[in-house]
Amino acid sequence: MCQQQLVELHNNLQKLDGMEMPMYVISKDLPEEQKLLHDQLEKDFGKSLPFISDPELKLIDETGMENEDTAYRGYAIIAPNGEVVLKQVNDHWGEEIDKTVEDIKEAYKKLK
């Protein structure tokens, strides 16, 4: 899991305000590993998105983000019916947060 990308996301969470959908950080890391980062984000930003541990890559595979024995870096939106309406593989999505937010908001509009 790339910590730099998550720091950028948490620095810019306000840009996703008004989007009524749950948001999670998903990785194959074990909960104990995720907890360290979650707690640091919570300490630094006063909150953290919830983390989901997917060591068997089941959910990651469902989103099309599986990369052999790990996950691609990126983001996805899953509609309430389970359809993946956005899947973006991008190692630099946090550094390109304005583009990331634009993509997410565009896909979100299609859910309405």
C-alpha atoms as one frame of an Amber mdcrd trajectory, in Angstrom:
protein
   0.000   0.000   0.000   1.439   3.375  -0.929   1.388   5.669   2.070   2.133
   8.777   0.006  -1.041   8.288  -2.046  -3.150   7.878   1.098  -1.661  10.995
   2.677  -2.601  12.979  -0.452  -6.106  11.535  -0.343  -6.588  12.411   3.321
  -5.182  15.905   2.688  -7.937  16.345   0.092 -10.929  14.402   1.445 -12.954
  17.636   1.573 -12.923  17.611  -2.246 -15.167  14.538  -2.084 -17.666  16.111
   0.334 -21.282  15.691  -0.693 -20.763  12.298  -2.281 -23.109   9.966  -0.476
 -21.264   6.697  -0.820 -19.062   4.764   1.556 -15.340   5.040   0.901 -12.736
   2.479   1.934  -9.050   1.772   1.580  -8.667  -1.807   0.321  -5.412  -3.731
   0.234  -4.120  -7.248   0.618  -2.260  -6.163   3.763  -3.243  -7.881   6.984
  -5.311  -5.918   9.520  -2.325  -5.545  11.851  -0.341  -3.884   9.037  -3.258
  -1.684   8.023  -3.906  -0.596  11.615  -0.509   1.095  11.853  -1.232   3.258
   8.815  -4.870   3.846   9.788  -3.844   5.021  13.245  -1.145   7.315  11.833
  -3.609   8.874   9.380  -6.118   9.350  12.190  -3.444  11.001  14.331  -2.255
  13.291  11.536  -5.650  14.213  10.037  -8.096  13.640  12.888  -9.783  10.878
  10.883  -9.072   8.050   8.497 -11.106   6.205   5.946 -11.887   2.662   7.069
  -9.552  -0.054   5.827 -10.544  -3.437   4.383  -8.061  -6.289   4.440  -8.328
  -8.530   1.376  -5.323 -10.887   1.589  -6.938 -13.398  -0.771  -7.641 -10.613
  -3.312 -11.321 -11.555  -3.673 -12.767  -8.031  -3.639  -9.715  -6.671  -5.416
 -10.264  -9.238  -8.187 -13.975  -8.327  -8.410 -13.014  -4.721  -9.103 -10.542
  -5.790 -11.793  -7.632  -4.409  -9.792  -5.768  -7.700  -9.208  -2.190  -7.759
 -10.473  -1.010 -11.363 -10.087  -0.407 -11.772  -6.332  -1.015  -8.130  -5.400
  -3.290  -5.227  -6.302  -2.765  -2.427  -8.752  -2.654   1.019  -7.222  -5.673
   3.039  -8.149  -9.311   3.541  -7.292 -12.717   2.146  -8.152 -16.397   2.823
  -7.637 -18.772  -0.056  -7.111 -22.490   0.637  -7.591 -24.963  -0.679  -5.016
 -25.841  -3.499  -7.450 -22.176  -4.639  -7.474 -21.319  -3.249 -10.905 -17.884
  -1.667 -11.165 -18.651   1.739 -12.695 -15.118   3.101 -12.467 -11.757   1.361
 -12.331  -8.630   3.409 -12.685  -5.162   1.890 -12.421  -2.722   4.681 -11.629
   0.386   4.553  -9.462   0.247   8.330  -9.072  -3.443   8.918  -8.342  -2.661
  10.716  -5.074  -0.133  13.022  -6.671  -2.742  13.713  -9.361  -5.514  14.227
  -6.809  -7.402  16.871  -8.815  -7.675  14.498 -11.806  -8.578  11.653  -9.439
 -11.374  13.691  -7.841 -12.635  14.759 -11.273 -12.805  11.110 -12.434 -14.586
  10.020  -9.265 -17.129  12.834  -9.417 -17.866  12.128 -13.100 -18.509   8.440
 -12.384 -20.548   9.320  -9.302 -22.877  11.506 -11.385 -23.678   8.472 -13.534
 -24.907   6.625 -10.443 -27.600   9.227  -9.791
